[in-house]
């Protein structure tokens, strides 16, 4: 309880650099994490089974998620973070266990991604679970040359070997994207692949502009959507057609 980590630099950790597990009231400020983009499982900061955790004014370069949030992460505030290289900021992976605490009340604000694999990602295994993700806000985010800028993947299976191939039991709801700008290295800049058993609900997008930098002249970024329900307002590009 009541932990302050300020001004720490972690270089080339063998695996996760910083783990916050089973904690309450943790403030991380001015953190620097440095690892090669090719180094596996070197997450910068991992948060799970913890509440009231903040990550502020930090720079994270790694071979996995810059910041990852696992089961039981609640009341998390992430602001003014530079991420890259790495796999972005991820909620998950979730749903490996049937009895699993959910993730809720997460704010990611004023974050800059540079040439990461993913940007804003939620990932769950395709198997039965009682977990959930709800009340998440992504606000004032810049993504430069990101492969998958906005992604909800409820069929997560790295390597595509021994995949569960069930319907994810994780219920994803109330996910908000506001004031998002940037460029995508893949044509599909927004991808919502939600659960057939528990479709994503309450997705809102407001003032989002993502452009495709890998195509020819006139080739625009696109969005794909499966089993997701939501609304868009203001200027939103690419256009999302909810299903």
mmCIF file of C-alpha atoms in Angstrom:
data_model
loop_
_atom_site.group_PDB
_atom_site.id
_atom_site.type_symbol
_atom_site.label_atom_id
_atom_site.label_comp_id
_atom_site.label_asym_id
_atom_site.label_seq_id
_atom_site.Cartn_x
_atom_site.Cartn_y
_atom_site.Cartn_z
ATOM 1 C CA UNK A 1 0.000 0.000 0.000
ATOM 2 C CA UNK A 2 0.967 3.628 -0.632
ATOM 3 C CA UNK A 3 3.990 3.055 -2.882
ATOM 4 C CA UNK A 4 5.922 5.825 -4.655
ATOM 5 C CA UNK A 5 8.410 5.011 -7.436
ATOM 6 C CA UNK A 6 9.978 8.174 -8.844
ATOM 7 C CA UNK A 7 12.816 8.604 -11.343
ATOM 8 C CA UNK A 8 13.649 4.918 -11.783
ATOM 9 C CA UNK A 9 15.494 3.677 -14.894
ATOM 10 C CA UNK A 10 15.332 -0.010 -15.828
ATOM 11 C CA UNK A 11 17.492 -1.316 -18.686
ATOM 12 C CA UNK A 12 17.323 -4.716 -20.411
ATOM 13 C CA UNK A 13 15.351 -6.626 -17.798
ATOM 14 C CA UNK A 14 15.263 -10.347 -18.523
ATOM 15 C CA UNK A 15 11.449 -10.253 -18.514
ATOM 16 C CA UNK A 16 8.936 -7.730 -17.107
ATOM 17 C CA UNK A 17 10.673 -4.569 -15.920
ATOM 18 C CA UNK A 18 8.168 -3.468 -13.265
ATOM 19 C CA UNK A 19 5.324 -5.552 -11.836
ATOM 20 C CA UNK A 20 2.505 -4.112 -9.717
ATOM 21 C CA UNK A 21 0.516 -7.016 -8.242
ATOM 22 C CA UNK A 22 -1.791 -7.079 -5.234
ATOM 23 C CA UNK A 23 -1.240 -3.384 -4.490
ATOM 24 C CA UNK A 24 -3.227 -0.307 -3.483
ATOM 25 C CA UNK A 25 -2.291 3.336 -4.101
ATOM 26 C CA UNK A 26 0.811 3.061 -6.286
ATOM 27 C CA UNK A 27 2.257 6.111 -8.060
ATOM 28 C CA UNK A 28 4.967 5.692 -10.701
ATOM 29 C CA UNK A 29 6.501 8.926 -12.034
ATOM 30 C CA UNK A 30 9.332 9.747 -14.425
ATOM 31 C CA UNK A 31 10.035 6.095 -15.205
ATOM 32 C CA UNK A 32 12.424 5.146 -18.013
ATOM 33 C CA UNK A 33 12.367 1.625 -19.432
ATOM 34 C CA UNK A 34 14.804 0.623 -22.183
ATOM 35 C CA UNK A 35 14.962 -2.743 -23.965
ATOM 36 C CA UNK A 36 15.416 -3.853 -27.558
ATOM 37 C CA UNK A 37 12.314 -4.038 -29.692
ATOM 38 C CA UNK A 38 13.211 -7.662 -30.441
ATOM 39 C CA UNK A 39 13.429 -8.748 -26.780
ATOM 40 C CA UNK A 40 10.476 -11.050 -25.896
ATOM 41 C CA UNK A 41 8.256 -10.665 -22.823
ATOM 42 C CA UNK A 42 10.015 -7.516 -21.638
ATOM 43 C CA UNK A 43 6.836 -5.604 -20.709
ATOM 44 C CA UNK A 44 7.634 -2.197 -19.292
ATOM 45 C CA UNK A 45 5.016 -2.001 -16.524
ATOM 46 C CA UNK A 46 2.492 -4.748 -15.747
ATOM 47 C CA UNK A 47 -0.473 -4.076 -13.438
ATOM 48 C CA UNK A 48 -2.867 -6.694 -12.059
ATOM 49 C CA UNK A 49 -4.975 -7.366 -8.955
ATOM 50 C CA UNK A 50 -4.299 -3.758 -7.932
ATOM 51 C CA UNK A 51 -6.310 -0.578 -7.502
ATOM 52 C CA UNK A 52 -5.532 3.142 -7.708
ATOM 53 C CA UNK A 53 -2.361 2.905 -9.786
ATOM 54 C CA UNK A 54 -0.975 5.849 -11.767
ATOM 55 C CA UNK A 55 1.820 5.985 -14.355
ATOM 56 C CA UNK A 56 2.912 9.525 -15.237
ATOM 57 C CA UNK A 57 5.598 11.292 -17.300
ATOM 58 C CA UNK A 58 7.378 8.135 -18.427
ATOM 59 C CA UNK A 59 9.273 6.828 -21.468
ATOM 60 C CA UNK A 60 9.066 3.130 -22.314
ATOM 61 C CA UNK A 61 10.936 1.278 -25.076
ATOM 62 C CA UNK A 62 10.591 -2.485 -25.024
ATOM 63 C CA UNK A 63 9.993 -5.696 -26.935
ATOM 64 C CA UNK A 64 6.508 -6.292 -25.549
ATOM 65 C CA UNK A 65 3.722 -4.156 -24.094
ATOM 66 C CA UNK A 66 4.850 -0.761 -22.853
ATOM 67 C CA UNK A 67 2.137 -1.031 -20.207
ATOM 68 C CA UNK A 68 -0.097 -4.061 -19.712
ATOM 69 C CA UNK A 69 -3.078 -4.502 -17.418
ATOM 70 C CA UNK A 70 -4.107 -7.974 -16.298
ATOM 71 C CA UNK A 71 -7.024 -9.391 -14.304
ATOM 72 C CA UNK A 72 -8.084 -7.267 -11.351
ATOM 73 C CA UNK A 73 -6.543 -3.977 -12.517
ATOM 74 C CA UNK A 74 -8.898 -1.223 -11.322
ATOM 75 C CA UNK A 75 -8.787 2.565 -11.142
ATOM 76 C CA UNK A 76 -5.678 2.936 -13.323
ATOM 77 C CA UNK A 77 -4.549 6.351 -14.601
ATOM 78 C CA UNK A 78 -1.891 6.564 -17.351
ATOM 79 C CA UNK A 79 -0.851 10.016 -18.585
ATOM 80 C CA UNK A 80 2.006 11.633 -20.532
ATOM 81 C CA UNK A 81 3.739 8.415 -21.554
ATOM 82 C CA UNK A 82 5.922 7.897 -24.649
ATOM 83 C CA UNK A 83 5.789 4.319 -25.969
ATOM 84 C CA UNK A 84 8.010 2.812 -28.645
ATOM 85 C CA UNK A 85 9.284 0.452 -29.728
ATOM 86 C CA UNK A 86 6.940 -2.093 -28.202
ATOM 87 C CA UNK A 87 3.518 -3.667 -28.469
ATOM 88 C CA UNK A 88 1.604 -0.631 -27.224
ATOM 89 C CA UNK A 89 -0.648 -0.277 -24.176
ATOM 90 C CA UNK A 90 -2.727 -3.381 -23.618
ATOM 91 C CA UNK A 91 -5.558 -4.507 -21.401
ATOM 92 C CA UNK A 92 -4.995 -8.247 -21.308
ATOM 93 C CA UNK A 93 -4.551 -10.859 -22.152
ATOM 94 C CA UNK A 94 -7.679 -11.799 -20.208
ATOM 95 C CA UNK A 95 -9.900 -14.848 -19.934
ATOM 96 C CA UNK A 96 -7.403 -17.659 -19.560
ATOM 97 C CA UNK A 97 -9.150 -18.667 -16.310
ATOM 98 C CA UNK A 98 -12.884 -19.149 -15.874
ATOM 99 C CA UNK A 99 -12.986 -17.402 -12.485
ATOM 100 C CA UNK A 100 -11.122 -14.174 -13.126
ATOM 101 C CA UNK A 101 -11.454 -10.635 -11.726
ATOM 102 C CA UNK A 102 -12.351 -7.954 -14.241
ATOM 103 C CA UNK A 103 -10.622 -4.760 -15.360
ATOM 104 C CA UNK A 104 -12.420 -1.447 -14.865
ATOM 105 C CA UNK A 105 -12.021 2.318 -14.574
ATOM 106 C CA UNK A 106 -8.952 2.826 -16.770
ATOM 107 C CA UNK A 107 -7.864 6.175 -18.259
ATOM 108 C CA UNK A 108 -5.095 6.464 -20.866
ATOM 109 C CA UNK A 109 -4.437 10.134 -21.639
ATOM 110 C CA UNK A 110 -1.848 12.163 -23.566
ATOM 111 C CA UNK A 111 0.143 9.144 -24.725
ATOM 112 C CA UNK A 112 2.411 9.140 -27.791
ATOM 113 C CA UNK A 113 3.127 5.899 -29.675
ATOM 114 C CA UNK A 114 6.008 5.727 -32.151
ATOM 115 C CA UNK A 115 6.253 2.778 -34.587
ATOM 116 C CA UNK A 116 4.760 0.276 -32.154
ATOM 117 C CA UNK A 117 3.088 -2.977 -33.168
ATOM 118 C CA UNK A 118 -0.153 -1.961 -31.496
ATOM 119 C CA UNK A 119 -1.504 1.224 -30.006
ATOM 120 C CA UNK A 120 -4.626 0.963 -27.859
ATOM 121 C CA UNK A 121 -5.350 -2.737 -27.447
ATOM 122 C CA UNK A 122 -7.758 -4.975 -25.529
ATOM 123 C CA UNK A 123 -7.008 -8.694 -25.894
ATOM 124 C CA UNK A 124 -8.872 -11.734 -24.570
ATOM 125 C CA UNK A 125 -8.557 -15.452 -25.121
ATOM 126 C CA UNK A 126 -11.397 -17.172 -26.995
ATOM 127 C CA UNK A 127 -12.559 -19.321 -24.094
ATOM 128 C CA UNK A 128 -15.221 -19.277 -21.358
ATOM 129 C CA UNK A 129 -14.654 -16.801 -18.541
ATOM 130 C CA UNK A 130 -16.600 -14.684 -16.070
ATOM 131 C CA UNK A 131 -14.258 -11.688 -16.459
ATOM 132 C CA UNK A 132 -14.977 -8.273 -17.953
ATOM 133 C CA UNK A 133 -13.504 -4.976 -19.183
ATOM 134 C CA UNK A 134 -15.548 -1.834 -18.583
ATOM 135 C CA UNK A 135 -15.331 1.923 -18.281
ATOM 136 C CA UNK A 136 -12.134 2.600 -20.263
ATOM 137 C CA UNK A 137 -11.219 6.022 -21.701
ATOM 138 C CA UNK A 138 -8.520 6.619 -24.336
ATOM 139 C CA UNK A 139 -8.115 10.392 -24.670
ATOM 140 C CA UNK A 140 -5.738 12.760 -26.515
ATOM 141 C CA UNK A 141 -3.582 10.022 -28.050
ATOM 142 C CA UNK A 142 -1.087 10.360 -30.921
ATOM 143 C CA UNK A 143 -0.010 7.296 -32.920
ATOM 144 C CA UNK A 144 2.877 7.612 -35.409
ATOM 145 C CA UNK A 145 3.442 4.708 -37.789
ATOM 146 C CA UNK A 146 1.624 2.164 -35.628
ATOM 147 C CA UNK A 147 0.725 -1.176 -37.214
ATOM 148 C CA UNK A 148 -2.584 -1.665 -35.345
ATOM 149 C CA UNK A 149 -3.595 1.709 -33.866
ATOM 150 C CA UNK A 150 -6.945 0.682 -32.311
ATOM 151 C CA UNK A 151 -7.621 -2.977 -31.630
ATOM 152 C CA UNK A 152 -10.053 -5.115 -29.646
ATOM 153 C CA UNK A 153 -9.096 -8.758 -30.199
ATOM 154 C CA UNK A 154 -11.282 -11.331 -28.461
ATOM 155 C CA UNK A 155 -9.680 -14.161 -30.412
ATOM 156 C CA UNK A 156 -6.194 -13.552 -29.031
ATOM 157 C CA UNK A 157 -3.775 -16.384 -29.725
ATOM 158 C CA UNK A 158 -0.103 -15.456 -30.244
ATOM 159 C CA UNK A 159 1.583 -17.656 -32.807
ATOM 160 C CA UNK A 160 -1.821 -19.085 -33.814
ATOM 161 C CA UNK A 161 -0.947 -22.471 -32.281
ATOM 162 C CA UNK A 162 -3.202 -24.446 -29.913
ATOM 163 C CA UNK A 163 -5.825 -21.704 -29.995
ATOM 164 C CA UNK A 164 -8.897 -22.291 -27.755
ATOM 165 C CA UNK A 165 -11.277 -21.452 -30.644
ATOM 166 C CA UNK A 166 -14.255 -20.927 -28.339
ATOM 167 C CA UNK A 167 -16.292 -17.777 -27.775
ATOM 168 C CA UNK A 168 -14.681 -15.391 -25.317
ATOM 169 C CA UNK A 169 -16.625 -14.999 -22.087
ATOM 170 C CA UNK A 170 -15.044 -11.613 -21.331
ATOM 171 C CA UNK A 171 -17.684 -8.877 -21.499
ATOM 172 C CA UNK A 172 -16.238 -5.676 -23.011
ATOM 173 C CA UNK A 173 -18.332 -2.536 -22.487
ATOM 174 C CA UNK A 174 -18.153 1.252 -22.201
ATOM 175 C CA UNK A 175 -14.932 1.787 -24.165
ATOM 176 C CA UNK A 176 -14.419 5.416 -25.244
ATOM 177 C CA UNK A 177 -11.976 6.797 -27.827
ATOM 178 C CA UNK A 178 -11.705 10.617 -27.870
ATOM 179 C CA UNK A 179 -9.321 12.933 -29.721
ATOM 180 C CA UNK A 180 -7.177 10.250 -31.369
ATOM 181 C CA UNK A 181 -4.745 11.219 -34.166
ATOM 182 C CA UNK A 182 -2.073 9.444 -36.144
ATOM 183 C CA UNK A 183 -0.896 7.172 -38.923
ATOM 184 C CA UNK A 184 -1.293 3.451 -39.479
ATOM 185 C CA UNK A 185 1.199 1.134 -41.154
ATOM 186 C CA UNK A 186 -1.618 -1.273 -42.021
ATOM 187 C CA UNK A 187 -4.685 -0.496 -44.079
ATOM 188 C CA UNK A 188 -7.021 -1.608 -41.293
ATOM 189 C CA UNK A 189 -6.429 1.083 -38.666
ATOM 190 C CA UNK A 190 -9.395 0.188 -36.444
ATOM 191 C CA UNK A 191 -10.216 -3.442 -35.759
ATOM 192 C CA UNK A 192 -12.997 -4.605 -33.435
ATOM 193 C CA UNK A 193 -13.093 -8.412 -33.259
ATOM 194 C CA UNK A 194 -15.473 -9.044 -30.398
ATOM 195 C CA UNK A 195 -17.001 -12.166 -28.906
ATOM 196 C CA UNK A 196 -19.982 -13.866 -30.570
ATOM 197 C CA UNK A 197 -21.224 -14.896 -27.130
ATOM 198 C CA UNK A 198 -20.679 -11.462 -25.545
ATOM 199 C CA UNK A 199 -20.601 -8.718 -28.189
ATOM 200 C CA UNK A 200 -18.784 -5.527 -27.242
ATOM 201 C CA UNK A 201 -21.254 -2.861 -26.105
ATOM 202 C CA UNK A 202 -21.079 0.875 -25.556
ATOM 203 C CA UNK A 203 -18.096 1.631 -27.799
ATOM 204 C CA UNK A 204 -17.959 5.360 -28.547
ATOM 205 C CA UNK A 205 -15.636 7.169 -30.928
ATOM 206 C CA UNK A 206 -15.377 10.962 -31.031
ATOM 207 C CA UNK A 207 -12.916 13.066 -33.005
ATOM 208 C CA UNK A 208 -10.737 10.252 -34.389
ATOM 209 C CA UNK A 209 -8.480 10.679 -37.433
ATOM 210 C CA UNK A 210 -6.190 7.855 -38.559
ATOM 211 C CA UNK A 211 -4.570 7.779 -41.995
ATOM 212 C CA UNK A 212 -2.850 4.951 -43.869
ATOM 213 C CA UNK A 213 0.785 5.583 -44.749
ATOM 214 C CA UNK A 214 1.606 2.323 -46.518
ATOM 215 C CA UNK A 215 -0.595 2.513 -49.574
ATOM 216 C CA UNK A 216 -0.687 4.295 -52.859
ATOM 217 C CA UNK A 217 -2.182 7.644 -53.632
ATOM 218 C CA UNK A 218 -5.790 7.900 -52.542
ATOM 219 C CA UNK A 219 -5.732 4.684 -50.513
ATOM 220 C CA UNK A 220 -7.396 5.372 -47.179
ATOM 221 C CA UNK A 221 -7.370 3.577 -43.853
ATOM 222 C CA UNK A 222 -10.311 1.269 -43.159
ATOM 223 C CA UNK A 223 -12.066 -0.228 -40.141
ATOM 224 C CA UNK A 224 -13.416 -3.725 -39.545
ATOM 225 C CA UNK A 225 -16.062 -4.568 -36.992
ATOM 226 C CA UNK A 226 -17.489 -7.895 -35.798
ATOM 227 C CA UNK A 227 -19.931 -8.345 -32.913
ATOM 228 C CA UNK A 228 -19.485 -4.760 -31.667
ATOM 229 C CA UNK A 229 -22.118 -2.162 -30.885
ATOM 230 C CA UNK A 230 -21.450 1.524 -30.485
ATOM 231 C CA UNK A 231 -21.726 5.065 -31.792
ATOM 232 C CA UNK A 232 -19.527 7.644 -33.520
ATOM 233 C CA UNK A 233 -19.707 11.425 -33.272
ATOM 234 C CA UNK A 234 -17.781 14.386 -34.581
ATOM 235 C CA UNK A 235 -15.182 13.669 -37.263
ATOM 236 C CA UNK A 236 -14.279 9.962 -37.310
ATOM 237 C CA UNK A 237 -11.944 8.465 -39.918
ATOM 238 C CA UNK A 238 -11.947 5.664 -40.845
ATOM 239 C CA UNK A 239 -15.694 5.194 -40.616
ATOM 240 C CA UNK A 240 -16.731 2.375 -38.285
ATOM 241 C CA UNK A 241 -19.856 0.394 -39.190
ATOM 242 C CA UNK A 242 -20.937 -1.337 -36.002
ATOM 243 C CA UNK A 243 -22.466 -4.795 -36.153
#
